[in-house]
PDB file of C-alpha atoms and ligand atoms in Angstrom:
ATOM      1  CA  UNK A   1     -35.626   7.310  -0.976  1.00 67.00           C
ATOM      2  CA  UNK A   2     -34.117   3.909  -1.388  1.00 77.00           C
ATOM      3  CA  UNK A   3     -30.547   5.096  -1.536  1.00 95.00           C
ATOM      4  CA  UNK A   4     -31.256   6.838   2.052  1.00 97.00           C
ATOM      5  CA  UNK A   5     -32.835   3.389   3.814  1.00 97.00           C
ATOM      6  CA  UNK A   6     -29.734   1.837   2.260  1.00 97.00           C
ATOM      7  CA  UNK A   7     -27.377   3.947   3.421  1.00 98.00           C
ATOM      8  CA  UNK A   8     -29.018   4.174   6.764  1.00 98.00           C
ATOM      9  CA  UNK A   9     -28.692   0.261   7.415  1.00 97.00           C
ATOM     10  CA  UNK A  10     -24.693   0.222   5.872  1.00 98.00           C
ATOM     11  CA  UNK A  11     -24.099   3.027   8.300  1.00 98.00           C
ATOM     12  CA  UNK A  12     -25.824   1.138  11.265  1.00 97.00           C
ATOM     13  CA  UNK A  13     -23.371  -1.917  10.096  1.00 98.00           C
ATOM     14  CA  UNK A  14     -20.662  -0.185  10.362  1.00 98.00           C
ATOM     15  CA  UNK A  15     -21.233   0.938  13.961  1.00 98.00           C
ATOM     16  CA  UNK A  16     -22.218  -2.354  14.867  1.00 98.00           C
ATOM     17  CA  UNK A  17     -19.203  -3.946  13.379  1.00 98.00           C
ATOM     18  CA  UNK A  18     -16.845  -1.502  14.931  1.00 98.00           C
ATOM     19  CA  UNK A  19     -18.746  -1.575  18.410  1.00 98.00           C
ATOM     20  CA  UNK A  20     -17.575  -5.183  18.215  1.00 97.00           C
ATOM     21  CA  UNK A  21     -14.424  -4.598  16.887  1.00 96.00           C
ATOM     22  CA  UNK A  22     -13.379  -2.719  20.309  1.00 96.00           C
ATOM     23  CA  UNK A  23     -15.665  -4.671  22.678  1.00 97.00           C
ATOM     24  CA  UNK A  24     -18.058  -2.045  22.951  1.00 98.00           C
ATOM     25  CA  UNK A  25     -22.149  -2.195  22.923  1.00 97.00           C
ATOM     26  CA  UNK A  26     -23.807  -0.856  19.702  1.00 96.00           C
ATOM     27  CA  UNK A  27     -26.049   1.123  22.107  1.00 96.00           C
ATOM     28  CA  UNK A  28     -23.250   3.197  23.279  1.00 97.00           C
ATOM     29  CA  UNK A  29     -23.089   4.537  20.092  1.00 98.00           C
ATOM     30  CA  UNK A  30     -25.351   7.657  19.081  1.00 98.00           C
ATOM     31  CA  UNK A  31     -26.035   8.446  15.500  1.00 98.00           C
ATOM     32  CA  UNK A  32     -26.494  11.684  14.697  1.00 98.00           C
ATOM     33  CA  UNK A  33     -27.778  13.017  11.250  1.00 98.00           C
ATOM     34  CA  UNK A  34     -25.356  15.787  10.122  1.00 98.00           C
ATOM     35  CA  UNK A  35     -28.026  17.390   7.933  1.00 98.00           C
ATOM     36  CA  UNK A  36     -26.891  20.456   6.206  1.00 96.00           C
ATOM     37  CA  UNK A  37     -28.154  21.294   2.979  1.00 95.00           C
ATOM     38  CA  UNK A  38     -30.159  18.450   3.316  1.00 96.00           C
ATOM     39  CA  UNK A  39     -33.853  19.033   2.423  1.00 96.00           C
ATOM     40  CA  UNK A  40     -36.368  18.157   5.067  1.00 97.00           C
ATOM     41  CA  UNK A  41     -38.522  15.523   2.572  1.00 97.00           C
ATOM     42  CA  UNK A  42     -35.216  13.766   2.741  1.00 97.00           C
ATOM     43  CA  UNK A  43     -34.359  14.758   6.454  1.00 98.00           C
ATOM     44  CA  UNK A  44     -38.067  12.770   6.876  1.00 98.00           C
ATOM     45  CA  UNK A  45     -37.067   9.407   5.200  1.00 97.00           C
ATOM     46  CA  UNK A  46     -34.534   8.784   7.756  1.00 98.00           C
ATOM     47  CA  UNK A  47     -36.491  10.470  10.800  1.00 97.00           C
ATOM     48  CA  UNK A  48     -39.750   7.985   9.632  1.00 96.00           C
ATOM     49  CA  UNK A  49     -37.299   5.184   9.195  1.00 95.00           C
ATOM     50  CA  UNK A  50     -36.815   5.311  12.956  1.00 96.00           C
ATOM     51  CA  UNK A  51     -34.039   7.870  13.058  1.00 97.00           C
ATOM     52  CA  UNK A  52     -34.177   9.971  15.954  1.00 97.00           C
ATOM     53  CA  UNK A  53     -31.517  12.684  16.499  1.00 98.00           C
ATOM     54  CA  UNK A  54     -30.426  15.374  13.638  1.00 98.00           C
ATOM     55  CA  UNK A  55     -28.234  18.298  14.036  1.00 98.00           C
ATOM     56  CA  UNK A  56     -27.900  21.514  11.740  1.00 98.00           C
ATOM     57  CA  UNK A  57     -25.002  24.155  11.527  1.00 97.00           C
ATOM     58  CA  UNK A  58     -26.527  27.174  10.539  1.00 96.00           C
ATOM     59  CA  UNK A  59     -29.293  29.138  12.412  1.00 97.00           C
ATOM     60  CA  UNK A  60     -30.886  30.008   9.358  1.00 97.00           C
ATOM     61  CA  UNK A  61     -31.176  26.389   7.945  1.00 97.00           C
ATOM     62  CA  UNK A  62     -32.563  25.167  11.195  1.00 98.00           C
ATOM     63  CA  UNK A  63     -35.641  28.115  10.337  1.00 97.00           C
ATOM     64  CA  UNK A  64     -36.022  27.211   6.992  1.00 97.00           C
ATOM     65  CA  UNK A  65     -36.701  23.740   8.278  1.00 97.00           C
ATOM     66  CA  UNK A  66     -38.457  24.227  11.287  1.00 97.00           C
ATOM     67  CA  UNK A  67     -42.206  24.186   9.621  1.00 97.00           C
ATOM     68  CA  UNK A  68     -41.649  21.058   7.450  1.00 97.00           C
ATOM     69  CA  UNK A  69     -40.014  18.958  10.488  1.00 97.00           C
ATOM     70  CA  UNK A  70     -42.151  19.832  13.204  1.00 94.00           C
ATOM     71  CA  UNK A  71     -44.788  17.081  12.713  1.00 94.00           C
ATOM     72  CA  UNK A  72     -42.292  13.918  12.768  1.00 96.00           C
ATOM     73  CA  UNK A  73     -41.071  13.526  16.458  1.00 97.00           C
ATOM     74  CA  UNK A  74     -37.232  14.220  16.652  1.00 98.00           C
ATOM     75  CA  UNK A  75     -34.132  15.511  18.739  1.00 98.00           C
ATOM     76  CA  UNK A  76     -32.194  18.424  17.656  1.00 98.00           C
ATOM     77  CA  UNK A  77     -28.811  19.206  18.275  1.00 98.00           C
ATOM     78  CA  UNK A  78     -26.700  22.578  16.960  1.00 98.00           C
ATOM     79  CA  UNK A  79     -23.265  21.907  15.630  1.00 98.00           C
ATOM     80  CA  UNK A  80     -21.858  24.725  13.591  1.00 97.00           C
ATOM     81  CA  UNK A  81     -20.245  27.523  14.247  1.00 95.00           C
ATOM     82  CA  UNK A  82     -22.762  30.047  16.438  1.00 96.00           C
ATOM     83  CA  UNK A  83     -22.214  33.511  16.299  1.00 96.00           C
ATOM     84  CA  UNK A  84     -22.940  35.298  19.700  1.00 97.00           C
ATOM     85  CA  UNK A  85     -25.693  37.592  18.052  1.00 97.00           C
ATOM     86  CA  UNK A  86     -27.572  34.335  16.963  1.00 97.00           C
ATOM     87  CA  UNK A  87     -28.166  33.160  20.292  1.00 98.00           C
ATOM     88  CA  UNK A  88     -31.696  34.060  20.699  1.00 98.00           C
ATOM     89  CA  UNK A  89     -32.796  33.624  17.053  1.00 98.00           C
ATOM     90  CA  UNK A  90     -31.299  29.668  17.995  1.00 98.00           C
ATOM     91  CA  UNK A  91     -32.896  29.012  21.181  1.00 98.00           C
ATOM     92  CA  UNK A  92     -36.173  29.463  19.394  1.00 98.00           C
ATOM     93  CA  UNK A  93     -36.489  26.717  18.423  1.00 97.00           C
ATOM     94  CA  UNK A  94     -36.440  23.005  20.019  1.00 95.00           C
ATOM     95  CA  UNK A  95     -32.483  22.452  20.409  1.00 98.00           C
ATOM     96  CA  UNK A  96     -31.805  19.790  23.065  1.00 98.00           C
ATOM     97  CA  UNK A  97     -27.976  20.499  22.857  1.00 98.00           C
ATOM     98  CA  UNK A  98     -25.446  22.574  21.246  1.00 98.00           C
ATOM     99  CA  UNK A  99     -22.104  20.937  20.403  1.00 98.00           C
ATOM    100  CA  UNK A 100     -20.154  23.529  19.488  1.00 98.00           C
ATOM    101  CA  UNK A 101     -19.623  25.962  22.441  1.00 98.00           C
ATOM    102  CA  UNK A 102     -15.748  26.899  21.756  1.00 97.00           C
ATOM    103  CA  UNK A 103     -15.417  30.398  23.914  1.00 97.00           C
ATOM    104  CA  UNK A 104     -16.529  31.899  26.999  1.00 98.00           C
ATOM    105  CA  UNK A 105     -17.457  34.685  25.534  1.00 98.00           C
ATOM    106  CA  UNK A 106     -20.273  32.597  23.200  1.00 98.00           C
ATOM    107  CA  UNK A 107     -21.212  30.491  26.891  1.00 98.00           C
ATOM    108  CA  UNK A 108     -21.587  34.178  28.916  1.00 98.00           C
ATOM    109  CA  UNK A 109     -24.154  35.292  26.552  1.00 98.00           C
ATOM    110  CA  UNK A 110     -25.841  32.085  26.193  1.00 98.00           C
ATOM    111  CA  UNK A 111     -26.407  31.942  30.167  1.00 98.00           C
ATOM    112  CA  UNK A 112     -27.518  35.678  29.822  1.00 98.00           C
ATOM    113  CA  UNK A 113     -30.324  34.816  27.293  1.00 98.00           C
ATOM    114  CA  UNK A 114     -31.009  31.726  29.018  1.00 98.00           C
ATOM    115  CA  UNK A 115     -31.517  33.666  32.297  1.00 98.00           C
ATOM    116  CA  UNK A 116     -33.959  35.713  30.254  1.00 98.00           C
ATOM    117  CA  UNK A 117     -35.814  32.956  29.540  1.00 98.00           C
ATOM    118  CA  UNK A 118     -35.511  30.853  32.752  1.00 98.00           C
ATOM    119  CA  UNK A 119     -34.262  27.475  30.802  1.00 98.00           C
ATOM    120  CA  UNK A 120     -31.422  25.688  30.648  1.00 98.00           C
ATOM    121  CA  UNK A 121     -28.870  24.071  27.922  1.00 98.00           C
ATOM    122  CA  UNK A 122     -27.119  21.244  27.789  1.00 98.00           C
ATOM    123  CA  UNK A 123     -24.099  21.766  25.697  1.00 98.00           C
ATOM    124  CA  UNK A 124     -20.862  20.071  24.432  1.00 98.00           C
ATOM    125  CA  UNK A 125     -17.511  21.999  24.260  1.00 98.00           C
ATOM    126  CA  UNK A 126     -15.715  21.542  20.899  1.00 98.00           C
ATOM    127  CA  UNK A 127     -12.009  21.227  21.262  1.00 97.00           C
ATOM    128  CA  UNK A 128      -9.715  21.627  18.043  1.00 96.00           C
ATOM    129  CA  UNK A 129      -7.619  18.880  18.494  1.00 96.00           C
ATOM    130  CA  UNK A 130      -6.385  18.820  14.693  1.00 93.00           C
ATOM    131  CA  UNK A 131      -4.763  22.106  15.527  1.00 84.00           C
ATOM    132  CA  UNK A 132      -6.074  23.336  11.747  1.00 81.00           C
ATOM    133  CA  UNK A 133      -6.592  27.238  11.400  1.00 74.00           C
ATOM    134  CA  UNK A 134     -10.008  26.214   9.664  1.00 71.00           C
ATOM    135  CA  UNK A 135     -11.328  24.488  12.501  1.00 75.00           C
ATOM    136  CA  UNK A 136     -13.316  26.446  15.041  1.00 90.00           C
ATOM    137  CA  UNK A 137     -13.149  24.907  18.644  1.00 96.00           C
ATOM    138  CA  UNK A 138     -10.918  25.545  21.553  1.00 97.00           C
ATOM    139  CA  UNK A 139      -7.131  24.516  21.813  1.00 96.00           C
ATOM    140  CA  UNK A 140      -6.774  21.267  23.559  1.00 96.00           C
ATOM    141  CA  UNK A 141      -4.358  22.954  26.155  1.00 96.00           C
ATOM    142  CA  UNK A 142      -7.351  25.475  26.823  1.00 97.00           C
ATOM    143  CA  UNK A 143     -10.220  23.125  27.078  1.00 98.00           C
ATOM    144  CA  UNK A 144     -10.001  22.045  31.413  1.00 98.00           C
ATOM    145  CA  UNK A 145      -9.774  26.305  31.653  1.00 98.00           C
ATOM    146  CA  UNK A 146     -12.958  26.976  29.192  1.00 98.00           C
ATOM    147  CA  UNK A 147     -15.132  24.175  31.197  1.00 98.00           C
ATOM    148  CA  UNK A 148     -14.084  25.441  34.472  1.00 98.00           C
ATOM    149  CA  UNK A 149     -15.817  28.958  33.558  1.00 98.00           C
ATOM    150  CA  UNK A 150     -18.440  27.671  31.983  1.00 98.00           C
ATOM    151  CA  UNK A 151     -19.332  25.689  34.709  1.00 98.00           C
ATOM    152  CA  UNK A 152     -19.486  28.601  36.916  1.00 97.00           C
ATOM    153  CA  UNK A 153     -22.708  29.644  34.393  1.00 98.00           C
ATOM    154  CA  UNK A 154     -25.292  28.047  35.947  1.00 96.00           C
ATOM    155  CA  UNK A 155     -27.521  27.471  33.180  1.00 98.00           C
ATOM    156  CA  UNK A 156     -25.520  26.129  30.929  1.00 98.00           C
ATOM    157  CA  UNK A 157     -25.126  21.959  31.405  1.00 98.00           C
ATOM    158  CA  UNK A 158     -21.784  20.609  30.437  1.00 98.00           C
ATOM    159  CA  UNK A 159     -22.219  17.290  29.159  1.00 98.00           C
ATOM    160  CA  UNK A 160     -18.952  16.259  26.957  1.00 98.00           C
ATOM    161  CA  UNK A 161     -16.916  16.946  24.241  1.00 98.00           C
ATOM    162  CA  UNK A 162     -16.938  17.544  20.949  1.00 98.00           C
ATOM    163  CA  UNK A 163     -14.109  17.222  17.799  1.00 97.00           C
ATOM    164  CA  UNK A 164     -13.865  17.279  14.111  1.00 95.00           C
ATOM    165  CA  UNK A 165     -10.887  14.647  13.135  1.00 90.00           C
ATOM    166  CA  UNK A 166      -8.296  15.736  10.676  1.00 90.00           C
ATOM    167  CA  UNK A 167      -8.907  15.136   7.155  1.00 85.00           C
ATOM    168  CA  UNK A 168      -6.729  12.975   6.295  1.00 87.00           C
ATOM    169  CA  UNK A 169      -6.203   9.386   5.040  1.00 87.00           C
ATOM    170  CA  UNK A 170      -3.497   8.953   7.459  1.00 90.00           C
ATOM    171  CA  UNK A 171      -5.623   6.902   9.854  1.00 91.00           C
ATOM    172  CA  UNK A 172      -2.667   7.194  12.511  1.00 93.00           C
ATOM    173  CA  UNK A 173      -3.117  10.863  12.525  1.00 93.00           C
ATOM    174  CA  UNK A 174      -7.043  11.382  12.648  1.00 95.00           C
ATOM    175  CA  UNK A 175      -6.805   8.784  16.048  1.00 97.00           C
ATOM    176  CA  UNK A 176      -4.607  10.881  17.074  1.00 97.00           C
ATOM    177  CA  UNK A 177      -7.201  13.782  17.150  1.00 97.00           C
ATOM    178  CA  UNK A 178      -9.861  11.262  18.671  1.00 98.00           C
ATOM    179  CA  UNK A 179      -7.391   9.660  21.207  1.00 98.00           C
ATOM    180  CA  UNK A 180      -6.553  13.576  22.385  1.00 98.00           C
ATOM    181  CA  UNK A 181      -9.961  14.544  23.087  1.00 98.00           C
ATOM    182  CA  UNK A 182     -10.659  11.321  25.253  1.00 98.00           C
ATOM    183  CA  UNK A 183      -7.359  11.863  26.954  1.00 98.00           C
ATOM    184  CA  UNK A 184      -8.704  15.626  27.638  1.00 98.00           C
ATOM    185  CA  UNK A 185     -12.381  14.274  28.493  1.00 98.00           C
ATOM    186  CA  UNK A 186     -10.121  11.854  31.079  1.00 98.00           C
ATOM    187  CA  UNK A 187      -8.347  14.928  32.234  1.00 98.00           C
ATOM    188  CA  UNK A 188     -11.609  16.754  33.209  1.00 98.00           C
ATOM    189  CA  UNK A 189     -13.649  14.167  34.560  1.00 98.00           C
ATOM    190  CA  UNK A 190     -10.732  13.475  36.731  1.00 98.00           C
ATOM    191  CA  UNK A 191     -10.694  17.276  38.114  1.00 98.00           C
ATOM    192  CA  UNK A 192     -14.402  16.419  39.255  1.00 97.00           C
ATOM    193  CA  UNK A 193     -15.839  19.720  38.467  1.00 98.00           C
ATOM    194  CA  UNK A 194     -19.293  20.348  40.134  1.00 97.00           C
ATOM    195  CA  UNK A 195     -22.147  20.147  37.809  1.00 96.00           C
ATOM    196  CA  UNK A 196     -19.791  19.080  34.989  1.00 98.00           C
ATOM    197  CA  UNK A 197     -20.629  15.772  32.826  1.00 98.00           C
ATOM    198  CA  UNK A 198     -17.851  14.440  31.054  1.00 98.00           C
ATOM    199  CA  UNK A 199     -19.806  11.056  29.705  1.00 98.00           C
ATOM    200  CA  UNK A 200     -20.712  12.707  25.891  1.00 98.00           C
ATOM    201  CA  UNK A 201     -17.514  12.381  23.154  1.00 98.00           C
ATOM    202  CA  UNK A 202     -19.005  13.680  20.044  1.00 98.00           C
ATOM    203  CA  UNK A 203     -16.510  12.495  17.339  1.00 98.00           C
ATOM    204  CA  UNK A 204     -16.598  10.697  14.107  1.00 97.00           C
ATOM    205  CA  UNK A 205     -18.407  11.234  11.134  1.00 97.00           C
ATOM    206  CA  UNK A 206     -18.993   9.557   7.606  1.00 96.00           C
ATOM    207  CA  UNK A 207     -15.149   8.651   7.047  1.00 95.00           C
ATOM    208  CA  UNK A 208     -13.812   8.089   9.990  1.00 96.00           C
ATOM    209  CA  UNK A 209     -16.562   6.763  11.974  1.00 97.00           C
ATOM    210  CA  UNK A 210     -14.914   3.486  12.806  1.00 97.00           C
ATOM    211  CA  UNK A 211     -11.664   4.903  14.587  1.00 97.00           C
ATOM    212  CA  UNK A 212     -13.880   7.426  16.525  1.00 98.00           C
ATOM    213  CA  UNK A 213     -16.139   4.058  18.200  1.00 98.00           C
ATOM    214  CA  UNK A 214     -12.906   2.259  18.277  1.00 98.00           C
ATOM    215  CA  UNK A 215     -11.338   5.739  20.602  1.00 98.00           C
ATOM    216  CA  UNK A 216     -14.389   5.932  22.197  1.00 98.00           C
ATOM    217  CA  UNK A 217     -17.186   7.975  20.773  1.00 98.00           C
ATOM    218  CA  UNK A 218     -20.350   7.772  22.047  1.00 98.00           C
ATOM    219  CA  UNK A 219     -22.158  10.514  19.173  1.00 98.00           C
ATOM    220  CA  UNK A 220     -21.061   9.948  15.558  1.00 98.00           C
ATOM    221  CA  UNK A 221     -22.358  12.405  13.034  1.00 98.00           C
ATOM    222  CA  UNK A 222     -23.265  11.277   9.980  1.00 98.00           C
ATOM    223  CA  UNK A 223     -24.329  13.576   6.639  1.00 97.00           C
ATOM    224  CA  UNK A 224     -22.922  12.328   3.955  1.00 96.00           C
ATOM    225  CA  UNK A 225     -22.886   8.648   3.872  1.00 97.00           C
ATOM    226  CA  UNK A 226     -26.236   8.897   4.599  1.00 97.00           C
ATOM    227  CA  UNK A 227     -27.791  11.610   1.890  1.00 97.00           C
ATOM    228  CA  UNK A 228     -25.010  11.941  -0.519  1.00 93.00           C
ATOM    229  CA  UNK A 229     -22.456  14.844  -1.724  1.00 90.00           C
ATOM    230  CA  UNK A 230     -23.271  18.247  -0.421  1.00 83.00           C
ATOM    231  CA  UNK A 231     -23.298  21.084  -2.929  1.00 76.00           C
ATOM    232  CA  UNK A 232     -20.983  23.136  -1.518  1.00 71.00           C
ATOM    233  CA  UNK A 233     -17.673  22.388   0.286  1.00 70.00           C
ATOM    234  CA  UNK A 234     -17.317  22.331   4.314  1.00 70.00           C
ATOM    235  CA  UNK A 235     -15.348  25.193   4.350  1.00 69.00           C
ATOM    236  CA  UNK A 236     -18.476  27.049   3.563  1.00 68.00           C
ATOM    237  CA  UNK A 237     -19.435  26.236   6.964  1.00 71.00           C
ATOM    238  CA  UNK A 238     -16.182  26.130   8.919  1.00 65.00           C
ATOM    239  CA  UNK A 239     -14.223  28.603   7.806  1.00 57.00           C
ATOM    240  CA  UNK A 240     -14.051  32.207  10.061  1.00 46.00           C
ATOM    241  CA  UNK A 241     -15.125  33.894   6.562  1.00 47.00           C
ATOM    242  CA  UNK A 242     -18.625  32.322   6.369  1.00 49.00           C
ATOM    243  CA  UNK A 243     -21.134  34.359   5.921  1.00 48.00           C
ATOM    244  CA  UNK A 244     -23.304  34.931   8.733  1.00 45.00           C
ATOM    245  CA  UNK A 245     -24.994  32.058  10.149  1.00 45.00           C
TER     246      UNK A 245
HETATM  247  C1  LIG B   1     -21.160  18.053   8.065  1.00 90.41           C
HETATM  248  C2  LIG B   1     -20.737  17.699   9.426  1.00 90.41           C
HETATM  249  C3  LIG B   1     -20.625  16.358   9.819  1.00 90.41           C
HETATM  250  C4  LIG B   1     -20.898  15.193   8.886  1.00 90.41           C
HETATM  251  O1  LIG B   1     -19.911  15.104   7.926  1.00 90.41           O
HETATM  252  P1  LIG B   1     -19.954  13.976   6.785  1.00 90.41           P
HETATM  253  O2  LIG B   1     -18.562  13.865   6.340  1.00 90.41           O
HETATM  254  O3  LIG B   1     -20.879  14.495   5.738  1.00 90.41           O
HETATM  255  O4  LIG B   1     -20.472  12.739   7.408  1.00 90.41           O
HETATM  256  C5  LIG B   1     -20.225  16.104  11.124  1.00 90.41           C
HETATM  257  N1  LIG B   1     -19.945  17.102  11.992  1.00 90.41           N
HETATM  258  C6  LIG B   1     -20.041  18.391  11.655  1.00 90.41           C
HETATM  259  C7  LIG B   1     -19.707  19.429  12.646  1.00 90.41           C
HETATM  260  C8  LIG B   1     -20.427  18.725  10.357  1.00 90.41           C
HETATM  261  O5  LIG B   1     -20.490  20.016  10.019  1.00 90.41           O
END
């Protein structure tokens, strides 16, 4: 428990310091609890430490969840990989935004099941901008395309972008993945589509948190610095051969 309220106030440091670093206010700056294979007595000692906003990747960890979270006020956000035919199983429970809409075929049926249910979503579109095979999201020349159709789907609330930064330690290189998905949220603010948002840039996460407030994030996603290693590697949750989510 202590290594969480620990981590918790380095990480909050670190967004403060690099808030100030680029002349920006710390309250600009979302963080978001990346908490895969994170178990929700743990999930707790962060959301009771004040901690607000968490965000799961796989449908199925969301339900195991679900029960043990439900008491402890919270916002929930999807970013992993959604298959189309998990749509419904998703939206049954209390997801304020999904980050990770990538296709137009994933946003048609979305709308469709949202129709059904006469709600709306807010959603982020995640753009590949490190141009890795492994990486699910849409090609950066593809992205003003994508939001124009989606924005034709009327229940379906574009709010921003989304990335996951190269791995690399070549700091030049994972800006340059940041940098090109503010240049593209620039792009498509500046085509003023109707009911489009363009304010949200999820980006950033335990490593590279710093560059992403310094390029302008305004959602960094945090797992690991927070709770420690995960058990299995992150290909296990972006690779195409995942099993199903
Ligand atoms: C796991 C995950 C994160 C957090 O990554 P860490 O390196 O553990 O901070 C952020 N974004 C997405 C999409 C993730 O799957």
């Amino acid at each position: 428990m202590a290594d969480i309220l620990e981590h918790l106030q380095e990480i909050r440091k670190r967004i403060e310091r690099a808030c100030s670093a680029s002349g920006r206010a710390p309250e600009e700056v979302r963080l978001l609890l990346a908490t895969k294979t994170v178990p929700p007595a743990r999930i707790k000692i962060a959301l009771q430490e004040g901690q607000r906003l968490i965000a799961e990747n796989r449908v199925q960890e969301i339900r195991e969840k679900h029960a043990a979270l439900k008491a402890v006020p919270h916002e929930s956000h999807f970013i992993g990989h959604l298959q189309s035919n998990k749509i419904k199983e998703l939206l049954k429970y209390d997801i304020s935004c999904i980050q990770s809409v990538d296709r137009l075929e994933l946003a048609e049926k979305l709308h469709q099941r949202l129709l059904l249910e006469q709600r709306t979503m807010e959603v982020l579109i995640q753009v590949n901008t490190s141009n890795e095979d492994s990486k699910f999201g849409i090609g950066p020349d593809a992205a003003l395309e994508l939001v124009k159709a989606v924005a034709g789907l009327g229940s379906i609330k574009i709010k921003g972008l989304m990335t996951i930064g190269l791995f690399s330690a070549d700091t030049g290189k994972v800006r340059g993945c940041f940098r090109l998905l503010k240049e593209i949220r620039d792009q498509i603010a500046a085509a003023a589509i109707p009911g489009v948002e363009m304010k949200a840039l999820s980006m950033g996460m335990s490593g590279d948190l710093e560059t992403a407030i310094e390029e302008g994030a305004t959602i960094v996603r945090v797992g690991t610095a927070i709770f420690g290693k995960r058990r299995y590697p992150d290909s296990y949750y972006w690779n195409e051969q995942t099993p199903d989510a």
